[in-house]
mmCIF file of C-alpha atoms and ligand atoms in Angstrom:
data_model
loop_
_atom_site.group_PDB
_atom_site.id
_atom_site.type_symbol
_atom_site.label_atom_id
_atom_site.label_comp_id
_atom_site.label_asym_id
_atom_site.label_seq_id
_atom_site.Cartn_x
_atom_site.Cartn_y
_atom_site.Cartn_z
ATOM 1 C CA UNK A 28 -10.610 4.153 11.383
ATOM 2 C CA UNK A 29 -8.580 2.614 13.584
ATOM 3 C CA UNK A 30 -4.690 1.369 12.153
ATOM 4 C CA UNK A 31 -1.973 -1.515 13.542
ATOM 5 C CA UNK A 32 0.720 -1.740 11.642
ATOM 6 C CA UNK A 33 2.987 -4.623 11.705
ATOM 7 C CA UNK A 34 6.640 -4.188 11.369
ATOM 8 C CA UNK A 35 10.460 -6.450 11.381
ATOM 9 C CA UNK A 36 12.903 -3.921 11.237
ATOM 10 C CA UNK A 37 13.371 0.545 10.225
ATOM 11 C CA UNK A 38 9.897 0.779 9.833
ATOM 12 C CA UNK A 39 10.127 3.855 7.150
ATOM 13 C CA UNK A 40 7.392 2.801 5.792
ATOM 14 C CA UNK A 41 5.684 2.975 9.053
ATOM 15 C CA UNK A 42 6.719 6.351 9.791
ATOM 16 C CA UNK A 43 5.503 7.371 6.550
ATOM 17 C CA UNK A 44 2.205 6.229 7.354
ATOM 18 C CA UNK A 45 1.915 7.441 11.093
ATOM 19 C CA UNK A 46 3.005 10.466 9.864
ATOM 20 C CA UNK A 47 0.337 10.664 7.182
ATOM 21 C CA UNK A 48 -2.527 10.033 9.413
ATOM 22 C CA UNK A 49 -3.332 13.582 10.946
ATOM 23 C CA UNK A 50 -5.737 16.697 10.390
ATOM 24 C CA UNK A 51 -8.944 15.247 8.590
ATOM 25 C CA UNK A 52 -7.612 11.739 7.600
ATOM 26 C CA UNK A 53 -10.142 9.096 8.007
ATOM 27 C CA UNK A 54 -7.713 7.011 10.120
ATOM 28 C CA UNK A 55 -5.529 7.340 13.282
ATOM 29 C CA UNK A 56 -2.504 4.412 14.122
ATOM 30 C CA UNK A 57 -3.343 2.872 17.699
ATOM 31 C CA UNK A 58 -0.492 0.039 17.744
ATOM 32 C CA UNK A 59 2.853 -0.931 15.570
ATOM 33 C CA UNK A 60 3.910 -4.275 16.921
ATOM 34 C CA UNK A 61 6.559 -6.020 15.799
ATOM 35 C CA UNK A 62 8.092 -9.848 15.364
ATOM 36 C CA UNK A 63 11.518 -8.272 16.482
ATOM 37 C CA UNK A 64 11.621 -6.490 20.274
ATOM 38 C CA UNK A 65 15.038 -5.178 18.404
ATOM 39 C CA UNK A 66 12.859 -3.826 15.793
ATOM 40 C CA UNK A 67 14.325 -0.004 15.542
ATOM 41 C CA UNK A 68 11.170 0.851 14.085
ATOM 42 C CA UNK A 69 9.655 0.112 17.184
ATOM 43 C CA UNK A 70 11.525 3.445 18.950
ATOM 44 C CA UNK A 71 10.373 5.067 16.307
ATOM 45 C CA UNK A 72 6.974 4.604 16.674
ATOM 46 C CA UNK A 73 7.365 5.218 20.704
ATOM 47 C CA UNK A 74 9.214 8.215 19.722
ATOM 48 C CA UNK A 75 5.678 9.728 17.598
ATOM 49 C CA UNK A 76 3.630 8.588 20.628
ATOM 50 C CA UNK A 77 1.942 5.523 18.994
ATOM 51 C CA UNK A 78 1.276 2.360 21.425
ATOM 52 C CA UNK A 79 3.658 -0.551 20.827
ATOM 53 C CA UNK A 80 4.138 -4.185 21.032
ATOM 54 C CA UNK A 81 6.968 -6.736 20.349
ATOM 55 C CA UNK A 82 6.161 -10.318 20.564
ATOM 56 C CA UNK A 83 9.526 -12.489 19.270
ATOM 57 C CA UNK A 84 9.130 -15.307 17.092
ATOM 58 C CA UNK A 85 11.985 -16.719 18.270
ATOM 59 C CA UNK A 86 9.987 -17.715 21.354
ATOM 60 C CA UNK A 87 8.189 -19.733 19.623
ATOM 61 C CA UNK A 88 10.445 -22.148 17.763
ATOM 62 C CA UNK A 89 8.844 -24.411 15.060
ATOM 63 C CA UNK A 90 5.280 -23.094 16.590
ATOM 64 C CA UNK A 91 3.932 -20.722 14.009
ATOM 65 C CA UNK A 92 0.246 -20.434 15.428
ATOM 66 C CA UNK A 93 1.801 -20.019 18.874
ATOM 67 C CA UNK A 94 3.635 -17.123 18.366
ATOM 68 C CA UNK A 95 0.345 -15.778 15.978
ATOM 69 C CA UNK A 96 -1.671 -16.171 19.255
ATOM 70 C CA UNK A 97 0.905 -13.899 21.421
ATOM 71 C CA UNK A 98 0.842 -11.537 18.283
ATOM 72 C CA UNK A 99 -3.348 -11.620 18.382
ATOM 73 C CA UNK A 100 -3.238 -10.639 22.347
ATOM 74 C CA UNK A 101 -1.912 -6.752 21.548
ATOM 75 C CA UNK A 102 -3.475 -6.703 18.401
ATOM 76 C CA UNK A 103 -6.890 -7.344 19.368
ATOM 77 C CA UNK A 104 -6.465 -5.374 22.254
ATOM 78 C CA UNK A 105 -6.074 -2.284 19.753
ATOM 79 C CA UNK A 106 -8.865 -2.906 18.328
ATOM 80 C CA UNK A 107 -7.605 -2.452 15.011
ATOM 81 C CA UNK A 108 -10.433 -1.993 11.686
ATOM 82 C CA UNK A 109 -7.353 -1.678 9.518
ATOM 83 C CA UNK A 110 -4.165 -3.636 9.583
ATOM 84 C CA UNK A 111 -0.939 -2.738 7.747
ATOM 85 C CA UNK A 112 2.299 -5.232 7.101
ATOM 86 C CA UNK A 113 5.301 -2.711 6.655
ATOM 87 C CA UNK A 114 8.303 -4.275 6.148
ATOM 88 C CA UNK A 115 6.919 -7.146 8.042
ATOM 89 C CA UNK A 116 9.380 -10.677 7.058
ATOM 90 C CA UNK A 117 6.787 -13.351 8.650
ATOM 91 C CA UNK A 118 4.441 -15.595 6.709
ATOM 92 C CA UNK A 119 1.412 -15.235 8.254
ATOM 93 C CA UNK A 120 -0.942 -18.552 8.598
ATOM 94 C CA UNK A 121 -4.085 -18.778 6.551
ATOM 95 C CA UNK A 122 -6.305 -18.571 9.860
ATOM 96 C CA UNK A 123 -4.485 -15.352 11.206
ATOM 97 C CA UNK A 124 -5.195 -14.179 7.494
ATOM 98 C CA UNK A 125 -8.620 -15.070 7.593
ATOM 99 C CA UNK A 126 -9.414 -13.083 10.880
ATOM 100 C CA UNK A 127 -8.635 -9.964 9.132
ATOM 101 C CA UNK A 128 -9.250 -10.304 5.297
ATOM 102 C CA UNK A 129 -10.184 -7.671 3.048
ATOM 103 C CA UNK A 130 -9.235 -5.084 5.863
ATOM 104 C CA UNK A 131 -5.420 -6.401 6.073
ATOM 105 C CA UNK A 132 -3.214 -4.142 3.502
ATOM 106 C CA UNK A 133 0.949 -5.195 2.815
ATOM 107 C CA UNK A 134 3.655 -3.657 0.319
ATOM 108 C CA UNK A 135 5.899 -5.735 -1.734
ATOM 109 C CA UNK A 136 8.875 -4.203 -3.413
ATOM 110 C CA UNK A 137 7.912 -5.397 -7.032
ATOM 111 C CA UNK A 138 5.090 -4.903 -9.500
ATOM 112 C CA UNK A 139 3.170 -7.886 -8.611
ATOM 113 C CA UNK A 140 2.481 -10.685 -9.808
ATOM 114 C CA UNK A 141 5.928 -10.378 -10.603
ATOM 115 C CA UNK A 142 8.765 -11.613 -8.011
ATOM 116 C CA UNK A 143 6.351 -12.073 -5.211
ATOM 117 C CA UNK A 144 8.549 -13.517 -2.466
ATOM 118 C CA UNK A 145 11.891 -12.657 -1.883
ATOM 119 C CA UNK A 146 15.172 -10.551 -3.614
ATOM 120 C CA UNK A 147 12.507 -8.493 -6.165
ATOM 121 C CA UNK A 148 15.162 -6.191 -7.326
ATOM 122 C CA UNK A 149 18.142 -8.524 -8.207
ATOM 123 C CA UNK A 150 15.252 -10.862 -10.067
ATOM 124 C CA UNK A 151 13.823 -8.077 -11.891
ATOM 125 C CA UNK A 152 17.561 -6.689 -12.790
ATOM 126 C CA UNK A 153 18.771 -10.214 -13.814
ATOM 127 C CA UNK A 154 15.177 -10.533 -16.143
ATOM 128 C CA UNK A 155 16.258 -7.616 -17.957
ATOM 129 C CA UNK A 156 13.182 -5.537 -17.070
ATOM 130 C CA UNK A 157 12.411 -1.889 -17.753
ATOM 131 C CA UNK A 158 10.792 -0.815 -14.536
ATOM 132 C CA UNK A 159 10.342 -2.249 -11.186
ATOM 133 C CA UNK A 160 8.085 -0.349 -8.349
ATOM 134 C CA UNK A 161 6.274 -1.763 -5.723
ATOM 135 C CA UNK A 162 2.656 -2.705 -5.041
ATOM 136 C CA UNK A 163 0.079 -2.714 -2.018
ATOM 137 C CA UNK A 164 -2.236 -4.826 -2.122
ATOM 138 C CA UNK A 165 -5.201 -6.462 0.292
ATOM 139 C CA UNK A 166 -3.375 -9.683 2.005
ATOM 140 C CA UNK A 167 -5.322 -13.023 1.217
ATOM 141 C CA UNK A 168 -3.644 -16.592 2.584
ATOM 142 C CA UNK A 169 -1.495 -17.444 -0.497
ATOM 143 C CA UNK A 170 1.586 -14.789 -0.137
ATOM 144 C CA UNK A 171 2.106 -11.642 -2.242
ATOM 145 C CA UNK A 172 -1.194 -12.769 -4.009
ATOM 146 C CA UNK A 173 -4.057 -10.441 -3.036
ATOM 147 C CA UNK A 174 -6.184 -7.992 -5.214
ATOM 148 C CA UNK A 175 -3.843 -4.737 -5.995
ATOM 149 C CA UNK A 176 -5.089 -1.727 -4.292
ATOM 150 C CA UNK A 177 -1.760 0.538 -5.701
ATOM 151 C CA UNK A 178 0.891 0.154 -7.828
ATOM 152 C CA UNK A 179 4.408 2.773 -8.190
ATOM 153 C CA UNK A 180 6.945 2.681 -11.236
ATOM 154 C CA UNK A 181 10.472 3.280 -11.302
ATOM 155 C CA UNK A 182 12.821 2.919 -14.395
ATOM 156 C CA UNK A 183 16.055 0.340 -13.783
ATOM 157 C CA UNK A 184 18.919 1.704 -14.985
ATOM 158 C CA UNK A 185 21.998 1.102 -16.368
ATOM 159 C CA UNK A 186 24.448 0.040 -13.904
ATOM 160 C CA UNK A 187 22.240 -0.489 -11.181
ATOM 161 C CA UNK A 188 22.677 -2.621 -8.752
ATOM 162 C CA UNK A 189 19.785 -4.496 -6.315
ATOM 163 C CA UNK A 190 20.564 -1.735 -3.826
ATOM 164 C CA UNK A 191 20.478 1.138 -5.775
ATOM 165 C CA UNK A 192 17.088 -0.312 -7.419
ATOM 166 C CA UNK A 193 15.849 -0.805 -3.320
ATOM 167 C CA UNK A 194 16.462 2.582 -2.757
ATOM 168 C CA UNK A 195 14.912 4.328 -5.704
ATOM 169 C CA UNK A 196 11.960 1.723 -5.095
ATOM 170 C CA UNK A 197 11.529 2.368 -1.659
ATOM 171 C CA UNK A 198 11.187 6.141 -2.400
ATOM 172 C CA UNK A 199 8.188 5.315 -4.083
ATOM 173 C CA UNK A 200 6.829 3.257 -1.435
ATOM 174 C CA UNK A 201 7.137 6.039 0.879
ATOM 175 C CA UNK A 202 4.577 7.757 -1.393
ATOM 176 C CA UNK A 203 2.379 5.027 -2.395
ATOM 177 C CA UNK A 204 1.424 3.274 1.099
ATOM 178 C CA UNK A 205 -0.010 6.218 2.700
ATOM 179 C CA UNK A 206 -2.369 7.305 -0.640
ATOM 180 C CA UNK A 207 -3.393 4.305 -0.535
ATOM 181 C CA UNK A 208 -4.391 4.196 2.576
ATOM 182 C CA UNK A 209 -6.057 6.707 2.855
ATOM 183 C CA UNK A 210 -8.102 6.451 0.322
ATOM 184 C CA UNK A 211 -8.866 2.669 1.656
ATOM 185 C CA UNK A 212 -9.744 4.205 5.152
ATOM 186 C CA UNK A 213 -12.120 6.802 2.944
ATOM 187 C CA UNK A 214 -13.770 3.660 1.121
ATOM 188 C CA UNK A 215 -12.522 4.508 -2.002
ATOM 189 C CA UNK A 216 -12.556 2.119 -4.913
ATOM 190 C CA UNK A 217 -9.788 1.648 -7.911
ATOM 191 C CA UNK A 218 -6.673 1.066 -8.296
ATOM 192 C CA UNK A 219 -3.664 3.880 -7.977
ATOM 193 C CA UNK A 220 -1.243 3.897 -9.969
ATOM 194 C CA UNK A 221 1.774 6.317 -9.458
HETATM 195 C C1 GRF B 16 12.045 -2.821 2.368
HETATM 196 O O1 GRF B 16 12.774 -3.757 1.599
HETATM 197 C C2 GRF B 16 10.773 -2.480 1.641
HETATM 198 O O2 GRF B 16 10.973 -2.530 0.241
HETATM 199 C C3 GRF B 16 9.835 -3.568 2.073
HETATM 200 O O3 GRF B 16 10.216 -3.915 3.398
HETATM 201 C C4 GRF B 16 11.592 -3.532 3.631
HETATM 202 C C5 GRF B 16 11.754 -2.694 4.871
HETATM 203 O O4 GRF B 16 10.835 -1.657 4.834
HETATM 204 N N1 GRF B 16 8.469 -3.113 2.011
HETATM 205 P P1 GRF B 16 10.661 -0.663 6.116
HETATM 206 O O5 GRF B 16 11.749 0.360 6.005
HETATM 207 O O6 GRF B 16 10.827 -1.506 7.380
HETATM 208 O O7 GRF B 16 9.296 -0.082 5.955
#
């Protein structure tokens, strides 16, 4: 199977998942493109010989499906069966959604349906909550809404702040997203919970 990955900024999540996708693993990465040309993900990538592409949305001011189309050039080009959003900060129209639905995968740093959308961690530490994690699940058009493929639980404790909770979240992430993948790429059914 054939991966893009779409990225904004680090990438770690990226990495994880290039770097998870050798020996007999159903799926190889052919691009990570990014929103941001700045993106230092996008070095990254470069830097473990994967193809990439940067198209700036900031080109495209107030024209969402024009900068989509610029995005669709080096995507389609890749000829991607699977696409990942890592760390990727655009809303993606309904019609770029639709192109790749059911074979489009994203992680979102909460345990969905909770706190889709932005600042998970400070809305799940202000709630009071017990746990927090993060969640990948198959993209549809309405955002952070899709069936859950994988889900990964971390306590919030005492004294912690959103960035403490980011980084114990984003641990799990690191772990989650590439399972998950895998077993996607393999056909596998269910739901994994770590
Ligand atoms: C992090 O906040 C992560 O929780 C979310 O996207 C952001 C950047 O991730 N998935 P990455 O390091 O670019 O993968």
């Amino acid at each position: 199977k054939r991966v893009a990955i779409l990225i904004s900024g680090g990438g770690s999540n990226m990495l994880r998942l290039v770097e998870s996708m050798t020996g007999d693993h159903p799926a190889r990465p052919v691009l990570v493109a990014s929103n941001d040309p700045q993106a230092a993900g996008l070095a990254r990538a470069a830097g473990l010989g994967v193809p990439t592409a940067a198209v700036s949305h900031r080109d495209f001011p107030r024209d969402r499906a024009g900068f989509e189309a610029a995005l669709l050039e080096p995507l389609l080009a890749a000829r991607p069966d699977i696409i990942c959003l890592a760390g990727f900060m655009r809303i993606l129209t309904a019609g770029f959604v639709r192109r790749f639905e059911g074979r489009m995968l994203n992680i979102h740093p909460s345990l969905l349906p909770k706190y889709p959308g932005l600042d998970t961690h400070a809305r799940a530490i202000a709630a009071g909550d017990a746990q927090a994690g993060a969640t990948v699940h198959l993209v549809t058009p309405e955002l952070d809404s899709g069936p859950i493929l994988g889900q990964a639980r971390v306590p919030i404790l005492p004294g912690d702040t959103p960035e403490t909770l980011a980084a114990r979240v984003l641990a799990q992430e690191h772990r989650l997203y590439p399972e998950v993948l895998r077993r996607f790429a393999a056909g596998e059914n269910g739901v994994l919970e770590l």
